[in-house]
CSV table of C-alpha atoms and ligand atoms in Angstrom, one decimal:
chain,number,residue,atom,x,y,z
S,1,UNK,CA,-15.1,-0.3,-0.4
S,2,UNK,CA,-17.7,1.7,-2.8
S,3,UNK,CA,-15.9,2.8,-6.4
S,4,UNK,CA,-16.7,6.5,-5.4
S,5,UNK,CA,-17.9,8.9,-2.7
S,6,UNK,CA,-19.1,8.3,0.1
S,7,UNK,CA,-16.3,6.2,0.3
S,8,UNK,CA,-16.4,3.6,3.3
S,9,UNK,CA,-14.2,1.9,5.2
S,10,UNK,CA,-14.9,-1.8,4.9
S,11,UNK,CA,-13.6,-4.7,7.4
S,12,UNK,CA,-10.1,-6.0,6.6
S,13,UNK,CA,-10.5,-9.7,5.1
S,14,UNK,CA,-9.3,-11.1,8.2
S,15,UNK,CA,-8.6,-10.6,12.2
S,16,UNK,CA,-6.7,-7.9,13.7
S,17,UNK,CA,-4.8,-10.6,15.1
S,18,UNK,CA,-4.5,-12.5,12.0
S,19,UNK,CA,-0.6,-11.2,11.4
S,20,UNK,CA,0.9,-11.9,14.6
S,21,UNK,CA,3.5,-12.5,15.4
S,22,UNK,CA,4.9,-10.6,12.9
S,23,UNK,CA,2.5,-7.7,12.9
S,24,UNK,CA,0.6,-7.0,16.4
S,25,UNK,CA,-2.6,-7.0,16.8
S,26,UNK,CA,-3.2,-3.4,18.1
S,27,UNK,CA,-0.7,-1.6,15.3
S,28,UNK,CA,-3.2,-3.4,12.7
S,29,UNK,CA,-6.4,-2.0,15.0
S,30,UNK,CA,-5.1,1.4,15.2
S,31,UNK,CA,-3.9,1.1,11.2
S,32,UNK,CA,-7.2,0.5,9.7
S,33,UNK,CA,-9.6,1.6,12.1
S,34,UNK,CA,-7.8,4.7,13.5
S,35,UNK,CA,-5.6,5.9,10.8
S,36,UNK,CA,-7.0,4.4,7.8
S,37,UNK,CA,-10.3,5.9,8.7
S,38,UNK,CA,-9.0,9.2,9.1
S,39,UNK,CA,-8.0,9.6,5.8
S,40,UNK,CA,-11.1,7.8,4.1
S,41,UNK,CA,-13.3,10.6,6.6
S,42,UNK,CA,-11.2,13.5,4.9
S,43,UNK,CA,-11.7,12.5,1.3
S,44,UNK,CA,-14.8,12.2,2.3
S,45,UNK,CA,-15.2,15.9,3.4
S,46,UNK,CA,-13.3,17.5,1.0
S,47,UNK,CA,-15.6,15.3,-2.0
S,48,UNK,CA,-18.9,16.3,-0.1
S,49,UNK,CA,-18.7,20.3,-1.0
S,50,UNK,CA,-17.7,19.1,-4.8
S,51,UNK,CA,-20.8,16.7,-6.7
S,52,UNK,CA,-18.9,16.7,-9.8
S,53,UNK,CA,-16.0,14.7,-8.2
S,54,UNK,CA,-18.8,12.4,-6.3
S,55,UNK,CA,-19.2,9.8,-8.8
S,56,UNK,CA,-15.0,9.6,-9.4
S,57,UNK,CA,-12.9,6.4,-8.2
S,58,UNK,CA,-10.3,6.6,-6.1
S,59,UNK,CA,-7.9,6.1,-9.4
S,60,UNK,CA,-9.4,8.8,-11.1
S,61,UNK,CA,-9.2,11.0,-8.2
S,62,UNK,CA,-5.5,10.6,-7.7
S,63,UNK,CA,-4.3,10.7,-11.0
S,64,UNK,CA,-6.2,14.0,-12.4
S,65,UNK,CA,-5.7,15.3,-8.4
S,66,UNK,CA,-3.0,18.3,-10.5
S,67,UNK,CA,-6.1,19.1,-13.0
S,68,UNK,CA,-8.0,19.9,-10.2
S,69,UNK,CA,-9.1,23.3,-8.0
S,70,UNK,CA,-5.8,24.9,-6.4
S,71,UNK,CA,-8.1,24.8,-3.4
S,72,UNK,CA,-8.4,20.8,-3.2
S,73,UNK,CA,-5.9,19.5,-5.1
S,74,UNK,CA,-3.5,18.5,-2.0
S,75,UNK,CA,-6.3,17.2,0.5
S,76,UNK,CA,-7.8,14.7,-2.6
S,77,UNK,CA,-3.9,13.6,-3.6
S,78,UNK,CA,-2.7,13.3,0.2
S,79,UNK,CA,-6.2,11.7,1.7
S,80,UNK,CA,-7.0,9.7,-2.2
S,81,UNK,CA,-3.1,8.7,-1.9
S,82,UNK,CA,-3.8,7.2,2.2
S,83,UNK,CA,-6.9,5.9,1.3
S,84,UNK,CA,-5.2,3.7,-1.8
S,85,UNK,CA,-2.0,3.2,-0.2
S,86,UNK,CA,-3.4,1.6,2.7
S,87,UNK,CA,-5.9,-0.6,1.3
S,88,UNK,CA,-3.2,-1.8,-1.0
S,89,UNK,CA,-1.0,-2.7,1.6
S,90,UNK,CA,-3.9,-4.5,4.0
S,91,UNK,CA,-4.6,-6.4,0.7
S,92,UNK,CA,-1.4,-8.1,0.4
S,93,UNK,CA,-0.8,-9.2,3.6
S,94,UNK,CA,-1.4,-12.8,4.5
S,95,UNK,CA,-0.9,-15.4,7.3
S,96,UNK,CA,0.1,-18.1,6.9
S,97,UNK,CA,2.0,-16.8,3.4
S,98,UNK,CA,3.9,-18.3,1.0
S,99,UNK,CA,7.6,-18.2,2.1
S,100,UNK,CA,8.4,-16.5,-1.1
S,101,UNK,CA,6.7,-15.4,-4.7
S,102,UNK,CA,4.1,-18.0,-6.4
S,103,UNK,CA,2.9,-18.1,-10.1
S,104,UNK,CA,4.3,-16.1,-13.0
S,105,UNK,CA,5.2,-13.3,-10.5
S,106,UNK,CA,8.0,-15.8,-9.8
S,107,UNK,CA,9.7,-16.1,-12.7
S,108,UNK,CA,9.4,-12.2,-13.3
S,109,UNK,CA,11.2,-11.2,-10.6
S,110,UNK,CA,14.0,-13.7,-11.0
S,111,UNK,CA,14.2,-12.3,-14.4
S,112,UNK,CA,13.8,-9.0,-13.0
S,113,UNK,CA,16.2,-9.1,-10.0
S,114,UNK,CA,18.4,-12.5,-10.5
S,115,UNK,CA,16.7,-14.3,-7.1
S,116,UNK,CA,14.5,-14.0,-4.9
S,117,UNK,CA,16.9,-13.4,-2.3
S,118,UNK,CA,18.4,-10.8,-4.5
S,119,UNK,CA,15.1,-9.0,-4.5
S,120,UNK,CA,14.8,-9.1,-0.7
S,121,UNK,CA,17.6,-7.4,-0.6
S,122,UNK,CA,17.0,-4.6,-2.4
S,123,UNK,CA,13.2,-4.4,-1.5
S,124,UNK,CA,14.5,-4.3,2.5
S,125,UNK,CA,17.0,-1.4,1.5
S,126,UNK,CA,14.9,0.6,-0.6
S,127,UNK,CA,12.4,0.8,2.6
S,128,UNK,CA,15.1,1.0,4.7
S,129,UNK,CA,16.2,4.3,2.7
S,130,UNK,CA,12.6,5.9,2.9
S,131,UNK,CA,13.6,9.2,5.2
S,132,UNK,CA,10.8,9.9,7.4
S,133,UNK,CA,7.5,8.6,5.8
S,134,UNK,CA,6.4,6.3,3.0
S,135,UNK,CA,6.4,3.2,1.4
S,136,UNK,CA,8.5,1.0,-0.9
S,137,UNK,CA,7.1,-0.5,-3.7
S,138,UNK,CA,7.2,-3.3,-6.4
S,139,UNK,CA,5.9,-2.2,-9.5
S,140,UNK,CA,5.3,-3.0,-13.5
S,141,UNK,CA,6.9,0.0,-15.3
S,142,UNK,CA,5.5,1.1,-19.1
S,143,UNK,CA,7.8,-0.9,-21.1
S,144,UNK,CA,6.1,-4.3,-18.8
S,145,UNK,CA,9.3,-4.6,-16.7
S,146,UNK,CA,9.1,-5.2,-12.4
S,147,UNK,CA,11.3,-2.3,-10.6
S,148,UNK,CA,11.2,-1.4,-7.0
S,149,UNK,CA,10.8,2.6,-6.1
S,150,UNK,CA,10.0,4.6,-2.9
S,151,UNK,CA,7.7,7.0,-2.4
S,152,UNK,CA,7.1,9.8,0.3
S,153,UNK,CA,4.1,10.3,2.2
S,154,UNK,CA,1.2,9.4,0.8
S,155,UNK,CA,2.2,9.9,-2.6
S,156,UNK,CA,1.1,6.6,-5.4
S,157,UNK,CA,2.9,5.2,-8.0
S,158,UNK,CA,-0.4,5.7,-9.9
S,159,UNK,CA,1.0,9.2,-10.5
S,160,UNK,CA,3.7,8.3,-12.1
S,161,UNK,CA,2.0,6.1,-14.7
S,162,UNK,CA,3.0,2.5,-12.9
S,163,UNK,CA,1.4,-0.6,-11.8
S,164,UNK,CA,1.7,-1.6,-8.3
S,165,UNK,CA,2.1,-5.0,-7.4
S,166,UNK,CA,3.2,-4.4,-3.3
S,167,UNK,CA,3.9,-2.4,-1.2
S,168,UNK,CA,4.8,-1.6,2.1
S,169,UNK,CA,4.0,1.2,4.5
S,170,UNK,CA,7.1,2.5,6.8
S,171,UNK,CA,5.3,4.9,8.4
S,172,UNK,CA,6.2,4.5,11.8
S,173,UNK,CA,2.7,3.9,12.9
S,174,UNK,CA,2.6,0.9,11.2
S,175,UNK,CA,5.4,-1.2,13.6
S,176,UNK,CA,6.2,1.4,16.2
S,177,UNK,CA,4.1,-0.6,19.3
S,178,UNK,CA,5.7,-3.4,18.3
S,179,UNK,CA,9.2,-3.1,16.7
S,180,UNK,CA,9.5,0.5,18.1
S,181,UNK,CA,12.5,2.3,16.0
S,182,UNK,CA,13.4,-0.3,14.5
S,183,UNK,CA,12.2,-0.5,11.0
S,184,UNK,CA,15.3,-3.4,9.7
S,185,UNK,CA,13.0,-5.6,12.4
S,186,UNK,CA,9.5,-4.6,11.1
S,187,UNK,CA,10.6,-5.2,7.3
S,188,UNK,CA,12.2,-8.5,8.1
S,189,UNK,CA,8.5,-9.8,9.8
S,190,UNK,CA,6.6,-8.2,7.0
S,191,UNK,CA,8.1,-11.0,4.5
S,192,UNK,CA,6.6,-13.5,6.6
S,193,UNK,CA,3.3,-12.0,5.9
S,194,UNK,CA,3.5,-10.8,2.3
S,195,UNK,CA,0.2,-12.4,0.5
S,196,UNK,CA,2.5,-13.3,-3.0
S,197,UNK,CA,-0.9,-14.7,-4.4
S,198,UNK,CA,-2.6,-11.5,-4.6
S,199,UNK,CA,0.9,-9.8,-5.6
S,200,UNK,CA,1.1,-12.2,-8.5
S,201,UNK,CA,-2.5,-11.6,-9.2
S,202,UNK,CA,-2.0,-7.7,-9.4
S,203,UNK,CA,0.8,-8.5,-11.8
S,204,UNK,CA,-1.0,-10.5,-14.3
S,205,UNK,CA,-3.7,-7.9,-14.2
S,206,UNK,CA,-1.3,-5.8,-15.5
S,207,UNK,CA,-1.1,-8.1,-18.8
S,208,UNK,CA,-4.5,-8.7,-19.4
S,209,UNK,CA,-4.8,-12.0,-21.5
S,210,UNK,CA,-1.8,-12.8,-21.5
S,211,UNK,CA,-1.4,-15.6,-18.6
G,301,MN3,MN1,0.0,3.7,7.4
């Protein structure tokens, strides 16, 4: 992925395949080659007729996306928001995974949500309560503490000033071919897939130095 326009779609880090049988193999085609793309081709667009946003990252454009023109401002936060939300979520998915968090990210979220069964839990309902489209979310909040939030769309926690550590998409286009309606079902075989190493990574990037 390039830091700014012309933004490019680059191979996920493993096989389409690589998730099953939790995620299928054609849901993970059609995710990053079909929908991902999409989004990446729109930013694209919109950023072509603008060179002063050309040499912006992806961060930059989502954040400042209310300082910009009226006349782009929803096509760079809805396409920036599903090109970061997506990557995000291809970039902490692994197979095989840890059966549950590794590393200081561990002891966090036991401090943060009593166990990690505890934070299934919550994490499974809060997805489970998106209505319509979205993703839940693991995140550091300003004051350095873990907390789990929805958001709608293709909106980012970026926005609101937090660090995302995970996340996962509940579109349905992300387990309907598969799981069909039944999103319970798609959340429970995400877990088996959730890549904890590069979660706990994104948290202690949050505290540079620190660990
Ligand atoms: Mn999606």
């Amino acid at each position: 992925m390039n830091g700014h326009y012309k933004f490019v779609n680059t191979p996920l880090p493993y096989a389409f395949e690589a998730m099953e049988p939790y995620i299928d193999k054609k849901a993970m085609y059609l995710h990053h080659d079909k929908h991902l793309q999409t989004y990446i081709d729109n930013l694209n667009r919109t950023l072509s007729n603008h060179p002063e946003l050309q040499n912006w990252t992806l961060e930059q454009l989502i954040i400042n996306a209310p300082c910009l023109p009226k006349e782009i401002r929803s096509d760079i936060k809805n396409n920036g928001g599903g090109v970061f939300n997506h990557q995000f979520y291809f970039s902490n998915l692994a197979n095989p995974a840890f059966p549950q968090p590794v590393g200081i990210l561990a002891q966090a979220m036991e401090n943060a949500f009593g166990s990690y069964p505890s934070f299934r839990n919550q994490f499974k309902e809060a997805a489970l309560s998106v209505f319509g489209s979205g993703y839940a979310w693991l995140v550091v909040n300003a004051a350095g503490q873990l907390g789990i939030l929805t958001t709608k769309n293709q909106d980012t926690p970026l926005e609101m000033g937090l660090v995302p550590v995970l996340n996962i998409d509940v579109w349905e286009h992300a387990y309907y071919l598969k799981h069909y309606n039944l999103r319970a079902d798609y959340i429970d075989d995400w877990f088996h897939v959730v890549n904890w190493e590069q979660a706990s990574q994104n948290y202690t990037h949050c505290f540079p130095g620190l660990f």
